[in-house]
Every structure is written in C-alpha cells, then in structure tokens.
XYZ file of C-alpha atoms in Angstrom:
624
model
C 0.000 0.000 0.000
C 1.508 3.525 -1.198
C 2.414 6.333 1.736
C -0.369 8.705 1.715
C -1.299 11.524 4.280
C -4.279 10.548 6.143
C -7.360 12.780 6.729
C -8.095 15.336 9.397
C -10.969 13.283 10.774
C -9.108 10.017 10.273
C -6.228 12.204 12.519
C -9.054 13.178 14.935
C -10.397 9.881 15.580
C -6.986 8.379 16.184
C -6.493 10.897 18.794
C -9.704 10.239 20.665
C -8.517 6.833 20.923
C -5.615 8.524 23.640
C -7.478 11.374 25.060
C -11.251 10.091 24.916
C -11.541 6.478 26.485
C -14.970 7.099 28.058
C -17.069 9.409 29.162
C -15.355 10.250 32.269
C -12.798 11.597 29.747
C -15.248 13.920 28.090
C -15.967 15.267 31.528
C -12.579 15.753 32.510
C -11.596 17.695 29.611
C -14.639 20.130 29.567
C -14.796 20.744 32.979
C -10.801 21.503 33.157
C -11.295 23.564 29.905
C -14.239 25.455 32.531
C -11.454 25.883 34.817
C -8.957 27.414 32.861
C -11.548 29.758 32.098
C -11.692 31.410 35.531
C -15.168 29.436 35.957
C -16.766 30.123 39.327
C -19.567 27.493 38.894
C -19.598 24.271 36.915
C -22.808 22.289 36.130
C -22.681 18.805 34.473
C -25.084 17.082 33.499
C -25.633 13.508 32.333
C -27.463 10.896 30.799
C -27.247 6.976 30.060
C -23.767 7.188 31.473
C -22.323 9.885 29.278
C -23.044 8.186 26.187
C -26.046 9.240 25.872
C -25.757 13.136 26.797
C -23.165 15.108 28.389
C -23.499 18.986 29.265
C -21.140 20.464 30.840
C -21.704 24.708 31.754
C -19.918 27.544 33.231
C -19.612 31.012 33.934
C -16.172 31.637 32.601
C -14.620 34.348 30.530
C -16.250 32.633 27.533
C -15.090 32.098 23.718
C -15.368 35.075 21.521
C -17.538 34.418 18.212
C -14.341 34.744 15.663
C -12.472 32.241 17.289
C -15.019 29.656 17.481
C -13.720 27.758 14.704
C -10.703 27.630 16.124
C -11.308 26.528 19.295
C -12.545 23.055 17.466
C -9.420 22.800 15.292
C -6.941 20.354 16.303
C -3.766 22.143 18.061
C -4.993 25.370 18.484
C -4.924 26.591 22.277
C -5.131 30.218 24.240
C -3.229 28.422 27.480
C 0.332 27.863 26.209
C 2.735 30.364 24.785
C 5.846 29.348 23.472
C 7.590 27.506 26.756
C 6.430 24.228 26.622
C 8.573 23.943 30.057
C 5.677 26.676 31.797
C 2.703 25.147 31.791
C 0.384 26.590 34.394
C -3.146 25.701 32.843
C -5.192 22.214 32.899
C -5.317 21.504 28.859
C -2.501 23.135 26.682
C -2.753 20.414 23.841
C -5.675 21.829 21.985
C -6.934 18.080 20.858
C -9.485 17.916 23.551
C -12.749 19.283 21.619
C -11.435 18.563 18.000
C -11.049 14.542 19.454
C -14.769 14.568 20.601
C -16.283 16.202 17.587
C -14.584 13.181 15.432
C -16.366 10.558 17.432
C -19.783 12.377 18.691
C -22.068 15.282 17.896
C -20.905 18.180 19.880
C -21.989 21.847 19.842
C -20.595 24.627 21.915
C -22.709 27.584 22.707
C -20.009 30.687 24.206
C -20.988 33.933 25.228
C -18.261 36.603 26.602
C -18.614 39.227 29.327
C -18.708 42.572 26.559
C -20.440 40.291 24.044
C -23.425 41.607 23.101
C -25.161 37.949 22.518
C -23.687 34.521 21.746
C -22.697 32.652 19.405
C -22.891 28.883 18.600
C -21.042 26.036 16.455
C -21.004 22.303 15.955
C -19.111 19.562 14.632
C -21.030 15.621 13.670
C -18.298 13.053 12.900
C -15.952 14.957 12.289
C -18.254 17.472 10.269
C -17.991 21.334 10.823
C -21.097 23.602 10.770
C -20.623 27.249 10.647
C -21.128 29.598 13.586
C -24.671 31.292 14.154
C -26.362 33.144 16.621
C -27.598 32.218 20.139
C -28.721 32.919 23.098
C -27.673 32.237 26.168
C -25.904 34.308 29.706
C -21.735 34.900 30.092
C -20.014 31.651 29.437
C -19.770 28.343 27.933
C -22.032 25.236 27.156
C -20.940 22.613 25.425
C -23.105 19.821 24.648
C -22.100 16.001 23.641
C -24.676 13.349 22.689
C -24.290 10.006 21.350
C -20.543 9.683 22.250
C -18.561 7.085 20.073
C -21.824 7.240 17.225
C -18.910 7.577 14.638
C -16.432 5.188 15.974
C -19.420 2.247 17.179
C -16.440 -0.553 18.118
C -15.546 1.836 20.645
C -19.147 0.657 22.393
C -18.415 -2.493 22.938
C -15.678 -1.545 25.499
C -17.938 0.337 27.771
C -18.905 -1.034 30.909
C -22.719 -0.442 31.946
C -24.496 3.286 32.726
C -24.134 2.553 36.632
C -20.113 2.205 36.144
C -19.752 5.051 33.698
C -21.877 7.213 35.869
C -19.571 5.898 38.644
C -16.262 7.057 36.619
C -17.626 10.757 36.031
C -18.873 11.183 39.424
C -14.855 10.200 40.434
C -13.744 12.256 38.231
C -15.212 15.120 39.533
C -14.617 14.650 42.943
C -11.100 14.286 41.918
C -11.296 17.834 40.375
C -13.245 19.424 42.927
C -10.685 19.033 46.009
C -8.023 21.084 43.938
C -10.660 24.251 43.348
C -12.300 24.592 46.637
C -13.538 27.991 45.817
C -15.543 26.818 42.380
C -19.026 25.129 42.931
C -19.657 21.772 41.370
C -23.056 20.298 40.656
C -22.908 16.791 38.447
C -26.938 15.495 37.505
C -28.549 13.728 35.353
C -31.051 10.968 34.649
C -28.868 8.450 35.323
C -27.667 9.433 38.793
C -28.519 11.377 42.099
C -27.442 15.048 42.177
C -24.251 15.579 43.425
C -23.726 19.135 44.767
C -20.364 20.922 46.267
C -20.839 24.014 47.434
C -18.093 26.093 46.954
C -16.188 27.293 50.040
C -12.619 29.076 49.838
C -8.621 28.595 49.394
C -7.658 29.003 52.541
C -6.447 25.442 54.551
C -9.993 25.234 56.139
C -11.472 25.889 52.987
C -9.857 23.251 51.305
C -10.634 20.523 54.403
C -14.345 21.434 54.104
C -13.953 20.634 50.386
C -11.939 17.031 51.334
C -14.913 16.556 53.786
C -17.535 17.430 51.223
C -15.618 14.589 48.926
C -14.489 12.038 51.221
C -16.769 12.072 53.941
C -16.940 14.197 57.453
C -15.063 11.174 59.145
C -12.131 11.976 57.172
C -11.047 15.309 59.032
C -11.575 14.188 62.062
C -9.389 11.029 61.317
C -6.443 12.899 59.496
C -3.118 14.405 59.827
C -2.139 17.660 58.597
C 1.125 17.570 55.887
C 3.355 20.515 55.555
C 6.697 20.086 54.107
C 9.176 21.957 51.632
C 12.913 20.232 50.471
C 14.744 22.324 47.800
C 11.981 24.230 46.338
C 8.995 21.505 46.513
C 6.092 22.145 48.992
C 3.988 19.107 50.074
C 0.818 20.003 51.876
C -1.924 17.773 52.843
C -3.434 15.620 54.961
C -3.551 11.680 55.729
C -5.483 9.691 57.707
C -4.066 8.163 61.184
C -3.231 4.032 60.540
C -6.300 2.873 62.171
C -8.183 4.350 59.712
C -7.649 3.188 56.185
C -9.506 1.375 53.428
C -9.367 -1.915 51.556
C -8.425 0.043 48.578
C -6.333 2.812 47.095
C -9.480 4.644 45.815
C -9.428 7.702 48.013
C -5.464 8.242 47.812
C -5.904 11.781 45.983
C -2.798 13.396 44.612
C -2.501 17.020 42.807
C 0.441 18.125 41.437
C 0.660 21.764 40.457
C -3.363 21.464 40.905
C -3.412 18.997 38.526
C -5.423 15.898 39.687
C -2.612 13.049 38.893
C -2.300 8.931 39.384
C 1.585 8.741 39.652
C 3.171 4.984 40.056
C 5.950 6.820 42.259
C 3.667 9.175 44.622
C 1.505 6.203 45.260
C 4.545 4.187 46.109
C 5.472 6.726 48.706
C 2.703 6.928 50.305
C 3.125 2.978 50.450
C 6.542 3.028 51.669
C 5.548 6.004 54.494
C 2.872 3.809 55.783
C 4.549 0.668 55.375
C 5.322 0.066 59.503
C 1.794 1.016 60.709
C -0.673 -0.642 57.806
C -0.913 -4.419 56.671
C -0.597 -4.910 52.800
C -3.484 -5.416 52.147
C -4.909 -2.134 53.794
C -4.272 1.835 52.222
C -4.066 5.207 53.991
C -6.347 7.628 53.375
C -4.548 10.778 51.641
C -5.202 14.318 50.028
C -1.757 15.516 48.938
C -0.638 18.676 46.936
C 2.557 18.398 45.236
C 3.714 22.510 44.582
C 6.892 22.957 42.413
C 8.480 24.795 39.343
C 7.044 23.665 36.296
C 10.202 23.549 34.588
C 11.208 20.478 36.852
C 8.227 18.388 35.974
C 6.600 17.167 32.297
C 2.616 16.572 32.218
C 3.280 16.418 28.399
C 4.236 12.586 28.901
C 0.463 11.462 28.038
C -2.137 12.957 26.244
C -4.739 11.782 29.068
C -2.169 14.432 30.961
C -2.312 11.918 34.222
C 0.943 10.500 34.167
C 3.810 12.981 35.274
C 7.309 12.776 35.341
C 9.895 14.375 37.814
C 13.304 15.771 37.246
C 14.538 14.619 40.570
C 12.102 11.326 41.482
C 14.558 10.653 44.431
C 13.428 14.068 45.914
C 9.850 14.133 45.622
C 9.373 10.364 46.980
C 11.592 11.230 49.703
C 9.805 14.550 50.470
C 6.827 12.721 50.721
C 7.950 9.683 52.836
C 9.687 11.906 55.302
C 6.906 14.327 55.982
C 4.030 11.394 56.288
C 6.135 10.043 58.688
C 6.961 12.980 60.668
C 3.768 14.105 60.922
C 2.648 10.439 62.136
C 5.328 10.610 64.791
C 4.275 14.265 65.828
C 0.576 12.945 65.842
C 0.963 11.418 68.932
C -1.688 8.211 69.665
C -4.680 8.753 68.232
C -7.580 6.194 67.815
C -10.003 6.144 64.783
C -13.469 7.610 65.642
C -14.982 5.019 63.353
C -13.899 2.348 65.900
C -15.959 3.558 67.932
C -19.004 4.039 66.018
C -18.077 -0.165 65.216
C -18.640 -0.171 69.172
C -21.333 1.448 69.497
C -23.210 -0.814 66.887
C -21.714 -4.058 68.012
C -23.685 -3.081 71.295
C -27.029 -2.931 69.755
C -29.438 -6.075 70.034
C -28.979 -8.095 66.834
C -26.068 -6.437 65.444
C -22.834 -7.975 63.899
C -20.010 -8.384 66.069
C -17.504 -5.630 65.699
C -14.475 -8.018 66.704
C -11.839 -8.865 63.931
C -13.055 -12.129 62.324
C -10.068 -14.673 63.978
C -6.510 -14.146 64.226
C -4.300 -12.963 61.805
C -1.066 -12.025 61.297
C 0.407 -14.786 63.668
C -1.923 -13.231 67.025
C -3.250 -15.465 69.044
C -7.195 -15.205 70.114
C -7.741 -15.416 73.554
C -9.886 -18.235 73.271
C -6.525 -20.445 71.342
C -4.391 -19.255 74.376
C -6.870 -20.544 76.943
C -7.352 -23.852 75.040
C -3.252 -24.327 75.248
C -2.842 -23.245 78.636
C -4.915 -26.245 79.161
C -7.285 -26.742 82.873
C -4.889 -24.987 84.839
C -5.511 -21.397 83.657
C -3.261 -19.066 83.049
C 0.215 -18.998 83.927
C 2.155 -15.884 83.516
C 5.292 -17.818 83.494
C 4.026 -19.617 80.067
C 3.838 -16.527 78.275
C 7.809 -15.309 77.680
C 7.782 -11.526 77.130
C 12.130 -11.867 76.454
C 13.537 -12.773 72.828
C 15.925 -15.713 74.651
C 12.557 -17.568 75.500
C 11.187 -17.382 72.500
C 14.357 -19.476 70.831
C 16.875 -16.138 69.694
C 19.202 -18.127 72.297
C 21.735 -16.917 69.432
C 21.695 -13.324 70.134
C 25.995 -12.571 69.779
C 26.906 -10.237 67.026
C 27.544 -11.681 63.971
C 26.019 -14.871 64.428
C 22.772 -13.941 62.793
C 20.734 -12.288 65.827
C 21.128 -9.427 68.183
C 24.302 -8.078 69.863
C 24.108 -6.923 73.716
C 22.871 -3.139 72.809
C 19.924 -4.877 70.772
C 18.620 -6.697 73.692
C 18.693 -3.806 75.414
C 15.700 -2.608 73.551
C 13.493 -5.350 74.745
C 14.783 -4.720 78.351
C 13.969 -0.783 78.149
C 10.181 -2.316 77.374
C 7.187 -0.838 79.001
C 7.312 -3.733 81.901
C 10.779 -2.844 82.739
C 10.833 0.860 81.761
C 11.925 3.199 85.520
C 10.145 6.161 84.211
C 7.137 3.940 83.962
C 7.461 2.382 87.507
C 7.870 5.977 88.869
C 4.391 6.549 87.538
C 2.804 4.278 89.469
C 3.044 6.610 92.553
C 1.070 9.179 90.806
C -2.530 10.129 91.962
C -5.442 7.874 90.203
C -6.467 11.831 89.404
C -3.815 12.441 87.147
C -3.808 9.445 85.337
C -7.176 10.210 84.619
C -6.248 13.316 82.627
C -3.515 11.298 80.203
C -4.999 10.181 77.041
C -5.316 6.364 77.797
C -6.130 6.968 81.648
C -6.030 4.596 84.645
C -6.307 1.066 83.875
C -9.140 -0.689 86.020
C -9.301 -4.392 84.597
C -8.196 -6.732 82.437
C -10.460 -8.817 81.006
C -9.995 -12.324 79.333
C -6.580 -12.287 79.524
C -5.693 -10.142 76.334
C -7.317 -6.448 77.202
C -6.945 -4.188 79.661
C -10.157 -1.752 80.728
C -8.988 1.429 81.223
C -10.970 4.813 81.905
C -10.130 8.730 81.372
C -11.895 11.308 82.487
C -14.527 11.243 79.600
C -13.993 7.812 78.146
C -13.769 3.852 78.055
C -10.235 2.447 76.692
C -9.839 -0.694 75.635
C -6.734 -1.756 74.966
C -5.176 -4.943 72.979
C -2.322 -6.094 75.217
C -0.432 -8.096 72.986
C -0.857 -5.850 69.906
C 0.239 -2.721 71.740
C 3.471 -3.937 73.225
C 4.719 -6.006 70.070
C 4.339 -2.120 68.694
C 6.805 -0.952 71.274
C 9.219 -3.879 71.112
C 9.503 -2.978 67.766
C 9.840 0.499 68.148
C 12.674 0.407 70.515
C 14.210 -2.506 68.235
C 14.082 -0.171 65.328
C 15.944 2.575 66.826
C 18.280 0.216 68.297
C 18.864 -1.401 64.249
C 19.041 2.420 62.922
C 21.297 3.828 65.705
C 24.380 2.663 64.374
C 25.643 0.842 60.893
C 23.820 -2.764 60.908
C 25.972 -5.725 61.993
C 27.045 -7.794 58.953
C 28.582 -11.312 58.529
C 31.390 -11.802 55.600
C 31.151 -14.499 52.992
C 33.396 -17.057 52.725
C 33.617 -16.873 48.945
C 32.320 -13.274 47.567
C 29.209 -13.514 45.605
C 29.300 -12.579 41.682
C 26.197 -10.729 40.214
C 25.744 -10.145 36.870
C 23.924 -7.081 36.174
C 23.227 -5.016 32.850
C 25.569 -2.183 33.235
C 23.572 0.538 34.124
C 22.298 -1.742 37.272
C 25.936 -2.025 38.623
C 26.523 1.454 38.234
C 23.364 2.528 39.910
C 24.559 -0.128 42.902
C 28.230 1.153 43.028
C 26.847 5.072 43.711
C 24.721 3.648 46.495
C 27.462 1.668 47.967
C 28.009 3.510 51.151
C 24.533 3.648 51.748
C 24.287 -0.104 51.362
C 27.344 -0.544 53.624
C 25.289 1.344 56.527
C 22.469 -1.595 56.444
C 25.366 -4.280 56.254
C 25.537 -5.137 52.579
C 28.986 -4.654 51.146
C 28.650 -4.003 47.492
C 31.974 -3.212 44.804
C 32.462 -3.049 41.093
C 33.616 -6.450 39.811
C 34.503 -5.880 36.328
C 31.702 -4.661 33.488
C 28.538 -5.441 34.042
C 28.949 -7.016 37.500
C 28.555 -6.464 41.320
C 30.626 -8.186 44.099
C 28.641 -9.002 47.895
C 31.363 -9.555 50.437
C 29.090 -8.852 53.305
C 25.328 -9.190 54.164
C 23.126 -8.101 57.150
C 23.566 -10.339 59.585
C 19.949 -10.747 60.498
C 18.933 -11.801 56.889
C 20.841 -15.325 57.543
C 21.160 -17.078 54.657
C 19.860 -15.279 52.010
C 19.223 -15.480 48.115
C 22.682 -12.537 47.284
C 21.348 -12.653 44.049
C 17.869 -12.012 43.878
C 18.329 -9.103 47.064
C 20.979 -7.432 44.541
C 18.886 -7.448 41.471
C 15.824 -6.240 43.701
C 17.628 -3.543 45.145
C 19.182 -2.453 41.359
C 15.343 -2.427 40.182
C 13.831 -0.332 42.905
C 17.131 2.123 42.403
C 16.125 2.064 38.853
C 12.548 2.891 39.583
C 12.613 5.389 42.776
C 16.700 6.351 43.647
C 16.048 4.506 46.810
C 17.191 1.629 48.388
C 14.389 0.802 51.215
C 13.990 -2.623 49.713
C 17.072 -3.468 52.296
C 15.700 -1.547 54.939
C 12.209 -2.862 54.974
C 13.421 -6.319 55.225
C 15.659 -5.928 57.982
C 12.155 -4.038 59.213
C 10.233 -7.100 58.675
C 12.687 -9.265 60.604
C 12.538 -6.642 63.631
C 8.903 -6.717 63.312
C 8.707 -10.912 63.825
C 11.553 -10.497 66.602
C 9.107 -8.112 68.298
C 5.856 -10.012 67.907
C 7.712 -12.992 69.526
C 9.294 -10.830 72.507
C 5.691 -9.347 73.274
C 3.666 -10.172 76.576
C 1.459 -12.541 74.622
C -1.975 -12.938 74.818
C -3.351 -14.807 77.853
C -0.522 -13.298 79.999
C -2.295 -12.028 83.074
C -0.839 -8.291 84.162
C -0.657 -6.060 87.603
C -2.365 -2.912 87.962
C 1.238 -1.434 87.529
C 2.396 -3.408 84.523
C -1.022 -2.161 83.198
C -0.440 1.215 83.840
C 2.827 1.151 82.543
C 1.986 -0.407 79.399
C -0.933 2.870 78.692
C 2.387 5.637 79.842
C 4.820 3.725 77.315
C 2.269 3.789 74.340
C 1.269 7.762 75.078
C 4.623 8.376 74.463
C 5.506 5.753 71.648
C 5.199 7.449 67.980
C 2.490 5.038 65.844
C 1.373 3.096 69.201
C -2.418 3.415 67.842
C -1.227 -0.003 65.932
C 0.279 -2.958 65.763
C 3.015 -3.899 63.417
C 0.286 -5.531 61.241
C -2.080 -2.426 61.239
C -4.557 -3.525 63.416
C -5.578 -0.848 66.261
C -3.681 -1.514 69.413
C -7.168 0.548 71.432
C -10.478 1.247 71.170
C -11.765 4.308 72.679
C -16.037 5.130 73.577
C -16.779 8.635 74.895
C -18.938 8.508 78.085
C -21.767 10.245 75.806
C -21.886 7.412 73.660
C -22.130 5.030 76.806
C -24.797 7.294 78.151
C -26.811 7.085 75.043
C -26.465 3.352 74.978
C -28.607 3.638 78.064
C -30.890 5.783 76.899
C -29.332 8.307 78.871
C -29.562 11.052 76.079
C-alpha cells in the first residue's frame, strides 16, 4: 500500500482513541477547559452514562464568536505560549474538543462578558457547521450526545451506565478538592445530584472541600502535611493508621493542581505507611505536590495523568519523610470510626464488631486458653524476652542481636523506671492522660482502662509487640547494621547501568550491612550481608535492590526487610496474649504507648485501642 497523508478526521479519531476512552474523559476535559476559564460554577449534566448526553456549563470568561472555529481545530490553544517547560493551565494540547467532535455530535454555545449575545457552532463526525447566533448568559455550554456514534467498536468496550456514571462522578470529585472555591453540581437521569458548594482557598477551605468529597469522618481522622525540600512544597493531609480502606481509591494526589495517578507518589505513600498498615490495607490521603514547572513534564500522556519528575529521588523522599513525621508528631490517636463499630456491636442483633479470627500470627484469647490447658493461666508460660522465644543466638555476627539490641526489649514498658515511677502518681492524674487509669483486664488479652470522659480498651499483645519494635528499630538504625562476611564473595551479573546505579549507592548499602563493589563490566561483588537476613538469596536481594534504584533512587527494599525481621523479633518478645498483668504493669503499658510514635497499631495495622466517649455510653442507656 503507497504512503499517503491521512485525513483530518481520520487524525481526529486516532487521537480520541488517547485522550477520549470514556465518558469520564469527556468530563474531565470540559470541565478543566471550565477551569482554565476562571469558571466560578460548573454544572454537568448527564445521561445513560455519558453516552447518551453530556453537558457540561460555566460562567467563565467565555469564547469570543471569531475564534469559534478555532477553538474546534486540532492544536490550536489560548493556554500555552511558546515555553512548553511553563505550563500553568489544565489543557494546553488543543486536541481535547477537536477529538470529541470526530467521534460524537458536539456543539458549543459561548458567550463573553462585553459580548453583546452569543454565538454557537457544531461539529457531527468529524463534520464542521458554521457559527450562528444564540442565546444564552456569560459563558460556555458545550453539549455532547451520542458519544462514540462515529467510531461504534468503541461501544463495545464500555462497561454499563451505573459504572460510567460511577467514573464521572470520580472524576469530579477528583477535580473538585483542587478548586475549593468553584461550585460543582454533576446530575442527570442516570444518577442522584451531586452538589459541592463552593467554600474558599484558605487550609480550612480546602478541608471542608476534602470533607464534602471524602466524607466528614475523614477530618476528624487525618493528619495535617506541611513540608518543603529544595523548592517543593507538600501540603496535605492523611489519615491516622487505624483508619484506612481496603483500597487505594481515596489516595488523591494534585500536582501543580493537577489531579494526577503517579506509580511513584503512590509508592510513597506505600513506603511512608509501610510500619503502621498491613498490605493489604491503604491510607487515606489528600496531597498537593507545589513545584516549578520547569522540573516536571505533564506532556508525557495525552490523558495528561501520568507525570514525570526531574529529581524522582526528591519528591518520593519529600513525601515519605513528611508522612512520617507528621505520624510521629501525631501522637496516639484512635479512629473515631472504631468507635461508632462499638457502638453498633452493642445494639441487640447487630454484627459483632471483633476482627473475624486471628491474623497475622496473634493469638485469640480463646486459642491461648485452650493451650494453657485446665490450669488457667500462667504468667510464666507466656515469655515476654527474645531468649525464650528461641533467639538463644543473640551474639553479634552470628545472625541475631548483639548486647545493645537486647537492650531494647529490656527498656520495654514492663521494665521501663520512668514507667514504675508513675505508678506513685494520683489515680487523678492518670485520669487526665490520654489512655487513663487502667481498672481491669479482662480475658486475659485487654486491659479496661478509663479517662476522664472515656472507656479504653486496649489490645495487650498488639500494643506492646508495637513498642518492642519500636525500641528494636531505633536500636537497628542507631548505628551501621551488623554484617557477617562471605566465605567466597558472591558474583552478580547485572546489565551495566544496574551495577553502576549499585556502586553510587554503595556507602549507603554498607550502613544496612551489605557490602557491594564493582567487579569488572557489568557485574557487582557481595562480600558482606546483614547479619539478620541469615542465609539469604545474594542474588535475587541485589537485582531487587538495582530495580527499585532504577525505579525510585532509593534503596528501602534493604531496609524494609531488615524491618520485617525486627517486626517478627518483636511479635515474639511481646507479653502474649493470655498473659495475666498487675495494675502497675497495666499502667505502665498505657504511659509507654502515650509516648511511643504510631502506638495506635500494631506492626500488622490492626488498632492496638479502642476508645467510647462517656456520651456514647450514656446514650447506649438511653441516657440522652
């Protein structure tokens, strides 16, 4: 077949393949096109999913009649000059309209704030009509029905109305936490109105907005984020560990104002949360990347989604460290939705709000009683040292933990002086800390305790395994990790650029134990390894750590295993579950966690306490 220039509408509908792939798309491009336009109030409007009708309206600065045609031809845009490196508006591409006229009937109806009426024009398939009168009040409407009518294989890949209506509402929420001060209404047939009121840019603004998004739970569950490293400003908030969600859904992240899904932003907010979430659990977040424009390219993708960073290393470590401040600085907090799970557990006939079994290697109280056997309890059976639970091997080198290590276990809440000077202090005053006075423990495993306006319940096991492992992290992290030499050094073969990236993270390496040198082209020698990995696979750590280096300039991959080895070391030097405590070990165990950074869970996630105000106790009882 001979070379031959294909035709603008062929051109068109190719695009629309990149930058329309439903109707969420449409939406997002109109309403960011409202934006740019200085748009006070949007209004969207929708039926059968988008496919069917999609209106989108605002009271922007509006299109003037003689550049109507324009504004429908494919690269021609009022938001970029000639820097393609200062891009400070939504769209910039000018394929956005032009895309959706070559795949659905579209019409735009403009009217500017000196123009003495409006004007209108539309494009079918691809086909132009020329501009006529209309009427209609200062701004834009533009109007799509029967999306994809020109393109009909493109309809087979929709899902139904209820998902597509799903996508746009998403899509609008996304939008509508980055302009807090613009009002949002999205209707339709095919849905229940959503409405955002618009409030205001200001921090309490914007945290109305989240709340008008993500729920009113959310702000009174979150953390506020405010960082800057070499010209990048984080702000934010995330929620506190014990309240998260089985999904990433609600992980929100604006860059510049841009609503963005970034591989390497999500995987920092991973990483940050890593020690206080399980896996299979994700933080809550509303984050707003602000930086230079010249240091980071939303020209990668058409969809304009995807972003890329000059320096990835910086941003991912801006974002790690300030999460993780700010959870340390949050002090011990418990999720109010735990005890609104109370509260209904309470209630004749409903569900049990206990975790559905044991997980994570913790023992139920009920399996502890059954081992113990008809004898009860005995506190002697339940080991709260590593050297009882089988790290006899504890000299340095030899695979455990050195003398200064087991000093972490020993500086425990049980054993802590600070803690057993608290005992002496009035019940009064213990009733004004925020886990208060402990008064029982009941089956074994929690211990009752009561503030001055509350009910605590506390997991016993789950809370101390969270200080062990505190005090064994800073203990690892204090000082370079120990490391064991190998006999014979171990040879990995790498592609080039892999060794390289290894040898300029060599001292780093060396901190956490793993002794890494050049060994010829194209290949990395290990003399040493951490001495708490054991026998290891060299190999695949090497070629994990190359790939992450690769991917994010980091090298936690190391770090979070030694983490994960700390973490078992502490869930085995723990007082276990069935381990029956004094008044004073109780009490010392509530001081040690108020002043333990990330206390509110276990290493697994779970909540270490539950707390129930007195006024929901009261209105249990009919009381109010």
């Amino acid at each position: 077949m001979p070379i031959r220039q294909l035709s603008e509408t062929m051109i068109n509908q190719i695009a629309a393949g990149e930058v329309i792939e439903r109707p969420a798309s449409v939406v997002k491009e109109l309403v960011e096109n409202a934006l740019d336009a200085g748009a006070a109030r949007v209004e969207i409007v929708t039926a059968g999913g988008g496919l069917n009708l999609i209106r989108v309206t605002d009271d922007g600065s509006g299109i003037p009649e003689k550049e109507l045609a324009l504004a429908i031809a494919r690269h021609c845009t009022s938001k970029l000059a000639d820097n393609i490196h200062d891009i400070r508006s939504l769209g910039f591409r000018g394929e956005a309209l032009p895309s959706i006229g070559s795949v659905a009937r579209l019409s735009i109806r403009s009217r500017t704030a000196n123009g003495d009426s409006a004007a209108e024009i539309g494009i079918e398939g691809g086909r132009v009509s020329a501009v006529k009168p209309a009427a209609a009040n200062r701004g834009t409407t533009v109007e799509v029905r029967d999306l994809f009518f020109a393109t009909p294989a493109r309809l087979k890949f929709m899902k139904g109305e209820r998902a597509e209506s799903s996508a746009t509402s998403d899509v609008i929420k996304r939008i509508a936490i980055a302009f807090p001060a613009v009002r949002f209404t999205l209707a339709g047939s095919d849905r229940s109105t959503l409405e955002l009121p618009a409030t205001d840019d200001s921090p309490e603004g914007r945290l109305r907005r989240v709340a008008q998004v993500m729920g009113a739970d959310f702000p009174e569950n979150a953390i506020a984020i405010d960082a800057v490293r070499d010209g990048v400003h984080l702000a934010g908030h995330v929620s506190i560990p014990s309240f998260s969600r089985a999904n990433a859904l609600q992980q929100y992240a604006y860059v510049n104002g841009r609503p963005v899904r970034d591989k390497l932003i999500a995987g920092a907010i991973r990483g940050a949360f890593a020690d206080v979430l399980p896996r299979d659990r994700h933080a809550v977040t509303v984050l707003f990347l602000t930086l230079d424009p010249a240091i980071v390219d939303v020209n990668v993708h058409p969809a304009k989604a995807d972003v890329r960073f000059r320096d990835p290393g910086l941003v991912r470590g801006l974002i790690v460290g300030a999460i993780r401040e700010a959870l340390a600085n949050a002090g011990i907090r418990a999720a109010t939705s735990g005890a609104a799970g109370m509260m209904a557990a309470f209630r004749p006939g409903a569900a049990s709000y206990a975790h559905p079994g044991p997980a994570n290697g913790h023992r139920s109280y009920e399996a502890a009683y059954r081992a113990s056997g008809s004898a009860g309890f005995d506190p002697a059976r339940s080991p709260q040292r590593p050297l009882d639970m089988g790290f006899e091997n504890t000299e340095p080198g030899n695979g455990g933990f050195g003398e200064n290590d087991q000093a972490a276990f020993d500086a425990g809440p049980l054993h802590s002086a600070d803690a057993r000077a608290g005992q002496t202090e009035t019940a009064e005053t213990l009733l004004g800390t925020v886990l208060g006075a402990a008064r029982a423990q009941v089956h074994e495993n929690y211990i009752v305790a009561q503030t001055r306006d509350s009910l605590v319940i506390v997991d016993q096991h789950a809370a101390h395994e969270r200080l062990v492992y505190e005090a064994l992290k800073n203990a690892l992290h204090s000082r370079a990790v120990p490391s064991q030499m190998l006999l014979l050094p171990e040879i990995v073969d790498l592609p080039e650029e892999d060794a390289e990236r290894l040898a300029m993270h060599s001292e780093t390496l060396a901190r956490f134990g793993l002794a890494v040198e050049r060994f010829g082209p194209g290949a990395v020698a290990v003399r040493e390894t951490p001495s708490m990995l054991g026998e290891t696979n060299v190999q695949q750590l090497v070629r994990d750590l190359a790939d992450e280096i690769a991917d994010n300039d980091t090298v936690d991959t190391l770090k979070e295993r030694l983490d994960r080895i700390a973490a078992t070391m502490a869930c085995h030097g723990s007082v276990r579950s069935g381990r029956l405590l004094k008044p004073e070990e109780m009490n010392a165990l509530l001081r040690q966690m108020e002043a333990t950074p990330g206390s509110g869970t276990c290493n697994h996630g779970r909540p270490t306490y539950i707390e129930l105000k007195l006024a929901d106790i009261e209105r249990l009882f009919g009381r109010r």
